[in-house]
PDB file of C-alpha atoms in Angstrom:
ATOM      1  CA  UNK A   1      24.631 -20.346 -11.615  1.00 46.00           C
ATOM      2  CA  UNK A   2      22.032 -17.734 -10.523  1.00 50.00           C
ATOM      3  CA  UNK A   3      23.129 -17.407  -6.913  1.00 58.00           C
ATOM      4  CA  UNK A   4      22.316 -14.734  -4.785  1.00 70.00           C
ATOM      5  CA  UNK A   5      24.240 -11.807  -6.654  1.00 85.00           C
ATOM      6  CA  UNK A   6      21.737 -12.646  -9.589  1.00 88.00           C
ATOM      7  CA  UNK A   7      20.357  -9.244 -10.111  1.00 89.00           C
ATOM      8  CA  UNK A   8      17.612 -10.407 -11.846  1.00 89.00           C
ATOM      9  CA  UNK A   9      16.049 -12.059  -8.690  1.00 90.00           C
ATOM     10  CA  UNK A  10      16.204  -9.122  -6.477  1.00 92.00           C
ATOM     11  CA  UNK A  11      12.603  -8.322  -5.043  1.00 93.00           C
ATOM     12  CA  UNK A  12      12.167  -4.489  -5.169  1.00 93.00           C
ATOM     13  CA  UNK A  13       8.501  -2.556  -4.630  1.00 94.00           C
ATOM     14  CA  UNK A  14       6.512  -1.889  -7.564  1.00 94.00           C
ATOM     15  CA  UNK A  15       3.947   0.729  -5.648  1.00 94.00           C
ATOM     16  CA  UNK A  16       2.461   1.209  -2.583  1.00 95.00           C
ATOM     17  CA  UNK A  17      -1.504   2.075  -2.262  1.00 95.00           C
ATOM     18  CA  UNK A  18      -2.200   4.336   0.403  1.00 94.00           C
ATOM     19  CA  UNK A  19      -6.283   4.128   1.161  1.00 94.00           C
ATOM     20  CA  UNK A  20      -8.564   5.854   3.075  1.00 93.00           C
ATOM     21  CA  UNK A  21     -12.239   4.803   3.383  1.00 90.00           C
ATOM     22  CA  UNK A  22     -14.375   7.678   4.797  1.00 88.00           C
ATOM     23  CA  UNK A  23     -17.638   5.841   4.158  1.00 83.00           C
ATOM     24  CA  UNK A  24     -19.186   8.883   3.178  1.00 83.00           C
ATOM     25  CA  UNK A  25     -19.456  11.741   0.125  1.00 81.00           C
ATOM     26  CA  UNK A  26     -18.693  15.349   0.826  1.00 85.00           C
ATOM     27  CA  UNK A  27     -16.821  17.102   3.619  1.00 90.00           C
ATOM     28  CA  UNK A  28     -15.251  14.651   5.292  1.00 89.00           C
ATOM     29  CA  UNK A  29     -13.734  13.086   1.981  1.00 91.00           C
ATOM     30  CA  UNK A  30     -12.462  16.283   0.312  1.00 92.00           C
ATOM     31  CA  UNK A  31     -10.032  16.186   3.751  1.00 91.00           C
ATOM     32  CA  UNK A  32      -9.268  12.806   3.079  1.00 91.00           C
ATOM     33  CA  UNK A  33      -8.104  13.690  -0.166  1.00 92.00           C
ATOM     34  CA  UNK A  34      -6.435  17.033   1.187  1.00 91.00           C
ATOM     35  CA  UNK A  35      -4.306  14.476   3.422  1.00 90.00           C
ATOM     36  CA  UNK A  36      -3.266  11.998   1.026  1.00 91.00           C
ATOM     37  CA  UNK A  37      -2.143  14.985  -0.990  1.00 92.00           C
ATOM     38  CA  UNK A  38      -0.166  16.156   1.829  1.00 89.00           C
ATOM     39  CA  UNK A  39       1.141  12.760   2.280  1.00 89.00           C
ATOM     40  CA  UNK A  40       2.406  12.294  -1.115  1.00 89.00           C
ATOM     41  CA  UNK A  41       2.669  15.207  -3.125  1.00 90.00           C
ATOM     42  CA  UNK A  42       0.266  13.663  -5.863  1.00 92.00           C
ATOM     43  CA  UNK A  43      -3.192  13.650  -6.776  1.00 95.00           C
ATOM     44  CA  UNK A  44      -5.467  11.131  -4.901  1.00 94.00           C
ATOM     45  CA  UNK A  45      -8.195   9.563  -6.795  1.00 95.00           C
ATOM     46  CA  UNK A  46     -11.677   9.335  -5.413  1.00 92.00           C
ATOM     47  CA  UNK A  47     -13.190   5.573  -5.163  1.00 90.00           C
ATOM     48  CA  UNK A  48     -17.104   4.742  -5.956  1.00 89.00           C
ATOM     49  CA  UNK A  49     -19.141   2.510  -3.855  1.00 87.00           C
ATOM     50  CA  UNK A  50     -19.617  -0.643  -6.142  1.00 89.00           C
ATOM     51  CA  UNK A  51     -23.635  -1.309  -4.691  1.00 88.00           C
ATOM     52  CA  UNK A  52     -25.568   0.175  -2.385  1.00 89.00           C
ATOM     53  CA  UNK A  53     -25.517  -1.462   1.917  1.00 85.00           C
ATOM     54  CA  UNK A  54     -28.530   0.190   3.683  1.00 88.00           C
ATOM     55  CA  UNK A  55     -26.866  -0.839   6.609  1.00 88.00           C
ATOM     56  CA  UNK A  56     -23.995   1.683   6.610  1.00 83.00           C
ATOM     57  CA  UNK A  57     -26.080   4.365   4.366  1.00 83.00           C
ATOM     58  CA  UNK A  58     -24.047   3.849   1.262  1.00 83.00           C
ATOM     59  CA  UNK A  59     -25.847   3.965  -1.978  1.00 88.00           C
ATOM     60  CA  UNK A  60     -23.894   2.649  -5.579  1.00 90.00           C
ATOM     61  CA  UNK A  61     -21.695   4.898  -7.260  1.00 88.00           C
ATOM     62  CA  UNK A  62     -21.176   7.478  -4.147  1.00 89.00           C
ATOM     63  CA  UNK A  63     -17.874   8.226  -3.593  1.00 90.00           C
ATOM     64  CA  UNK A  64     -17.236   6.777  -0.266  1.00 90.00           C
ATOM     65  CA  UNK A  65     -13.238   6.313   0.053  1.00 92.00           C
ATOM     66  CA  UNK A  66      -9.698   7.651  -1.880  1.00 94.00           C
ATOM     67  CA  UNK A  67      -6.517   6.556  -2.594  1.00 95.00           C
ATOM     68  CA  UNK A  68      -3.153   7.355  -3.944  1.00 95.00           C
ATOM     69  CA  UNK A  69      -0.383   4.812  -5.834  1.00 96.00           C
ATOM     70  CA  UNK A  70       3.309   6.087  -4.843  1.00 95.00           C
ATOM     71  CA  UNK A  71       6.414   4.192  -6.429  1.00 94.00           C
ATOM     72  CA  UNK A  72       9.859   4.509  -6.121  1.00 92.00           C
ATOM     73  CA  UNK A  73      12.358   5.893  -3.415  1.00 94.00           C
ATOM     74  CA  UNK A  74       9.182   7.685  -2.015  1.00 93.00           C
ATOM     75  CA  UNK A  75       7.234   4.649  -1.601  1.00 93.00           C
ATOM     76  CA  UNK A  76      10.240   3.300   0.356  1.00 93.00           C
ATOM     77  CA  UNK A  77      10.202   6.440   2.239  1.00 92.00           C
ATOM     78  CA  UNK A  78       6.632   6.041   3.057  1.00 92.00           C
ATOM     79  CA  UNK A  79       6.899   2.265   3.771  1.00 92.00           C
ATOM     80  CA  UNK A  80       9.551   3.010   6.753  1.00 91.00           C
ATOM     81  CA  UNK A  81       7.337   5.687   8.196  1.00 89.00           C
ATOM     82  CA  UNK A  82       4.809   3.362   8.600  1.00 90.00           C
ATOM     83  CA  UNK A  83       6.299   0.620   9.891  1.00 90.00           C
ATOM     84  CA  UNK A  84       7.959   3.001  12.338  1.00 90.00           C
ATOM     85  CA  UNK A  85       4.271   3.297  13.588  1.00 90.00           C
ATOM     86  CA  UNK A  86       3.933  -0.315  13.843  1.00 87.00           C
ATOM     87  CA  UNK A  87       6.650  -0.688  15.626  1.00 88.00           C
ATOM     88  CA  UNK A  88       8.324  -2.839  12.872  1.00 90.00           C
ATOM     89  CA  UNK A  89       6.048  -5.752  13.612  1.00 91.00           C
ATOM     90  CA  UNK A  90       3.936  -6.759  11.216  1.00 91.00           C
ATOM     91  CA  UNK A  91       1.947 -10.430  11.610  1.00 91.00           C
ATOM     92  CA  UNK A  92       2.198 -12.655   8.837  1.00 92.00           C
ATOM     93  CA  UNK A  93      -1.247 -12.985   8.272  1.00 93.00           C
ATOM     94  CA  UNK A  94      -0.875  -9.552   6.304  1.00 94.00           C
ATOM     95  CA  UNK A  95       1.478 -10.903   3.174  1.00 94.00           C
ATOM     96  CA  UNK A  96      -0.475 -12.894   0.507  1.00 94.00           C
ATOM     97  CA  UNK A  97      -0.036 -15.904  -1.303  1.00 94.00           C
ATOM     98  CA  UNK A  98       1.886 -14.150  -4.611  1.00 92.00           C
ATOM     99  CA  UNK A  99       4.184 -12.136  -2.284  1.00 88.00           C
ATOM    100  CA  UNK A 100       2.157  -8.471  -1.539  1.00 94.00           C
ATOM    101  CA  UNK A 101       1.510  -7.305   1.684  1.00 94.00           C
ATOM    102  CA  UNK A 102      -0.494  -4.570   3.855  1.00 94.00           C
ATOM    103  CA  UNK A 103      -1.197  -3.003   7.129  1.00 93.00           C
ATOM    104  CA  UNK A 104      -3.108  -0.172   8.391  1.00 91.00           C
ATOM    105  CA  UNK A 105      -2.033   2.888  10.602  1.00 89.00           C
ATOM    106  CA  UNK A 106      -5.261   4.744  12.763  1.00 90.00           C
ATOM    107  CA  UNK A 107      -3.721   8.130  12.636  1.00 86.00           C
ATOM    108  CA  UNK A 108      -2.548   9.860   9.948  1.00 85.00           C
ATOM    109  CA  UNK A 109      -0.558  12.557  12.220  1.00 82.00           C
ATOM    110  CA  UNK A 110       2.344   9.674  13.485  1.00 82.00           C
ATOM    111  CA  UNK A 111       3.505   9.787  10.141  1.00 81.00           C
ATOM    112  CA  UNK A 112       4.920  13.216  10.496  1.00 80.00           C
ATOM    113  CA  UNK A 113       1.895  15.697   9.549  1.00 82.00           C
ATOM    114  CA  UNK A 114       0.820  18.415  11.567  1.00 83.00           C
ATOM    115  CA  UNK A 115      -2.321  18.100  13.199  1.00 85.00           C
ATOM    116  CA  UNK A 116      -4.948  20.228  11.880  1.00 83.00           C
ATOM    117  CA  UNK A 117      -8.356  20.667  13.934  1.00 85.00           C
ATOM    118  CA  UNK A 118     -10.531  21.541  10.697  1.00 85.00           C
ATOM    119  CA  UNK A 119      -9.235  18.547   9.218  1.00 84.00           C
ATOM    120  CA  UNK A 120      -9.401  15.876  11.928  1.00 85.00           C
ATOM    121  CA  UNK A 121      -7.808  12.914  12.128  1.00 88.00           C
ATOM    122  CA  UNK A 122      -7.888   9.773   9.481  1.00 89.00           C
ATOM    123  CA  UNK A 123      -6.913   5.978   9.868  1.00 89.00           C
ATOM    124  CA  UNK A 124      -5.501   4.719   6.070  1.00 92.00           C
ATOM    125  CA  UNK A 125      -4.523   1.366   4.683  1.00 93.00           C
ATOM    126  CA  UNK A 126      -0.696   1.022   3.257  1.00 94.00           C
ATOM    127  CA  UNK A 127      -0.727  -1.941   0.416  1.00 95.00           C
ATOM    128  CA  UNK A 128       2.309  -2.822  -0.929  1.00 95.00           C
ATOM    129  CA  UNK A 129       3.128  -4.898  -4.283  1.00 96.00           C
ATOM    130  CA  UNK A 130       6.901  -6.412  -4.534  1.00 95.00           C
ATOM    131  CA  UNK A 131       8.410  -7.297  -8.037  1.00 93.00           C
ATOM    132  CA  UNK A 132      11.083  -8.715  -9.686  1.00 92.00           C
ATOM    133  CA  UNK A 133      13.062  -7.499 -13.042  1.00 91.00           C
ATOM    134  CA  UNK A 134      11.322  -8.637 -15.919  1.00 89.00           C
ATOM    135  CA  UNK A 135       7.342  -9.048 -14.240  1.00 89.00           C
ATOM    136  CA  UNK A 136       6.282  -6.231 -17.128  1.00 90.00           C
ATOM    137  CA  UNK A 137       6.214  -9.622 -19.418  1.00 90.00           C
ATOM    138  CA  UNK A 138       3.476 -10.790 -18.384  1.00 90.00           C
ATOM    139  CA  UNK A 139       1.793  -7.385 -18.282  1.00 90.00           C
ATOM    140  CA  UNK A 140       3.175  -5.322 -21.831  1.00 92.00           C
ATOM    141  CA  UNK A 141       0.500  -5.768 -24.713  1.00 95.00           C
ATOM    142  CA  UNK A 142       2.608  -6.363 -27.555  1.00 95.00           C
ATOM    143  CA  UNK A 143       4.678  -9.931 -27.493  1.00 94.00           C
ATOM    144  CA  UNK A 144       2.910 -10.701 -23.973  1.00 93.00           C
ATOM    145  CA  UNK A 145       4.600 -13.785 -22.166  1.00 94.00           C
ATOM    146  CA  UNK A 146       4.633 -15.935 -18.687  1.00 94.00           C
ATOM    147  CA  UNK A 147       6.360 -15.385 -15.866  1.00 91.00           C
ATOM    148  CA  UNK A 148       7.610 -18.152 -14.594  1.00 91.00           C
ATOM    149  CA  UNK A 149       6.964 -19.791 -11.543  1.00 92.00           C
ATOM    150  CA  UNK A 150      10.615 -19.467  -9.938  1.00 92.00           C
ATOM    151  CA  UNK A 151      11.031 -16.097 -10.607  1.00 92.00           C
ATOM    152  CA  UNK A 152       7.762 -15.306  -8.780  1.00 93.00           C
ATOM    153  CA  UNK A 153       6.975 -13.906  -5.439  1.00 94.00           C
ATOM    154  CA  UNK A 154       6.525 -16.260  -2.828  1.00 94.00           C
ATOM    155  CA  UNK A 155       4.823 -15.603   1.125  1.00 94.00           C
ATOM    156  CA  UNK A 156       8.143 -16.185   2.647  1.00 94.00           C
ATOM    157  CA  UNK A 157      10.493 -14.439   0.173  1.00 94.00           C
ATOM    158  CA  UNK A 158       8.765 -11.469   0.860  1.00 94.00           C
ATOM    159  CA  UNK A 159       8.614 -12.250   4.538  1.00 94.00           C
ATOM    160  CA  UNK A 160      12.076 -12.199   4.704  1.00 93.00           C
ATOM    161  CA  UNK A 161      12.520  -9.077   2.649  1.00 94.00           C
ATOM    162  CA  UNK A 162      10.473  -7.023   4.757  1.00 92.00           C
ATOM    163  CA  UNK A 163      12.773  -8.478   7.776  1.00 92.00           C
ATOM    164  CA  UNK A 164      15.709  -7.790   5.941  1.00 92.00           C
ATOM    165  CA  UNK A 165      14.967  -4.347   4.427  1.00 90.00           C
ATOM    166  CA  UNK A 166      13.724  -2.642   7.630  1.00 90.00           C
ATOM    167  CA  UNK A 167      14.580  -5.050  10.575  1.00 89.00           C
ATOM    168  CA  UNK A 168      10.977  -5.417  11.120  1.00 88.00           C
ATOM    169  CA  UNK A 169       9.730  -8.584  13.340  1.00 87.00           C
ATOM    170  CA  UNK A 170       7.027 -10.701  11.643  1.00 89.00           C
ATOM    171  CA  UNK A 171       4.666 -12.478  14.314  1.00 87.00           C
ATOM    172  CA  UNK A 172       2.812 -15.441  13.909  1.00 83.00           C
TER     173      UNK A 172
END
C-alpha cells in the first residue's frame, strides 16, 4: 500500500520567488522591477528595509530590493532556465531542512533577455518551495489540521527530485 504510484506523495513546486536586492531606492530599482516584469509577465512587488545599517546607507522602511512569486508550468519553465545557468549543479548546502531550496544567477541576460544598456545588468535570487497534495491543511482557515510528518518534505526527497526532474548534479 502507498507505493510509488501513490499520487498523493508526488512532490510538485508550489512557487518560485525570484529576488533582486538593489540596496538602494529610486533609479536603479524601478529597472529592477522593469526586469522582473520582463521575466515573468507579472507585477513585482517592492520590499522595505526592516531597520536602518549605516554601514551600507540603508535607512528603515526604504525600499531597497523586489521580488516576484511565479507558480505553475511557468515556474517550471523558469526553474530550468536557471539551472541551465548553473550548469545543473547545484550544492546541497542550498536545500533546507523541510525540503525548499535556492540559488542565485549574477546576470539576468543568460536567462534569455536582451541586454539593454539603460537598464544594466542585475544578479537575482531563485527560491523555490516543493509541496505535496493535501499541504493546504495545514494552511486553510476554516477546519485547519496537521500535516503529518511522512507526508512532509524531507532534504533528500527533494534532493533527489531536483536530480530527477532536470538531471541536475548535486555537490557536496
Amino acid at each position: 500500500m502507498g507505493g510509488k504510484d501513490n499520487p498523493m506523495r508526488e512532490i510538485k513546486v508550489d512557487k518560485m520567488i525570484i529576488n533582486i536586492a538593489v540596496g538602494e531606492a529610486g533609479d536603479r530599482l524601478t529597472k529592477a522591477v522593469r526586469v522582473l516584469q520582463q521575466l515573468s509577465d507579472q507585477q513585482p512587488v517592492e520590499n522595505k528595509a526592516r531597520y536602518t545599517v549605516r554601514t551600507f546607507g540603508i535607512r528603515r522602511n526604504e525600499k531597497i530590493a523586489t521580488h516576484v512569486t511565479i507558480r505553475g508550468e511557468q515556474a517550471l519553465n523558469l526553474i530550468d532556465r536557471g539551472l541551465k545557468i548553473t550548469d545543473y549543479e547545484i550544492s546541497q548546502r542550498h536545500f533546507s531542512a523541510t525540503g525548499n531550496f535556492g540559488f542565485g544567477v549574477n546576470e539576468h541576460i543568460d536567462l534569455g533577455l536582451k541586454y539593454d544598456p539603460n537598464t544594466g545588468i542585475y544578479g537575482m535570487d531563485f527560491y523555490i518551495v516543493l509541496c505535496r497534495a493535501g499541504f493546504r491543511v495545514g494552511r486553510k482557515k476554516r477546519c485547519k489540521g496537521k500535516v503529518g510528518q511522512n507526508h512532509k518534505i524531507t532534504k533528500a526527497e527533494a534532493i533527489e527530485w531536483v536530480r530527477t526532474k532536470f538531471q541536475a548534479e548535486i555537490r557536496k
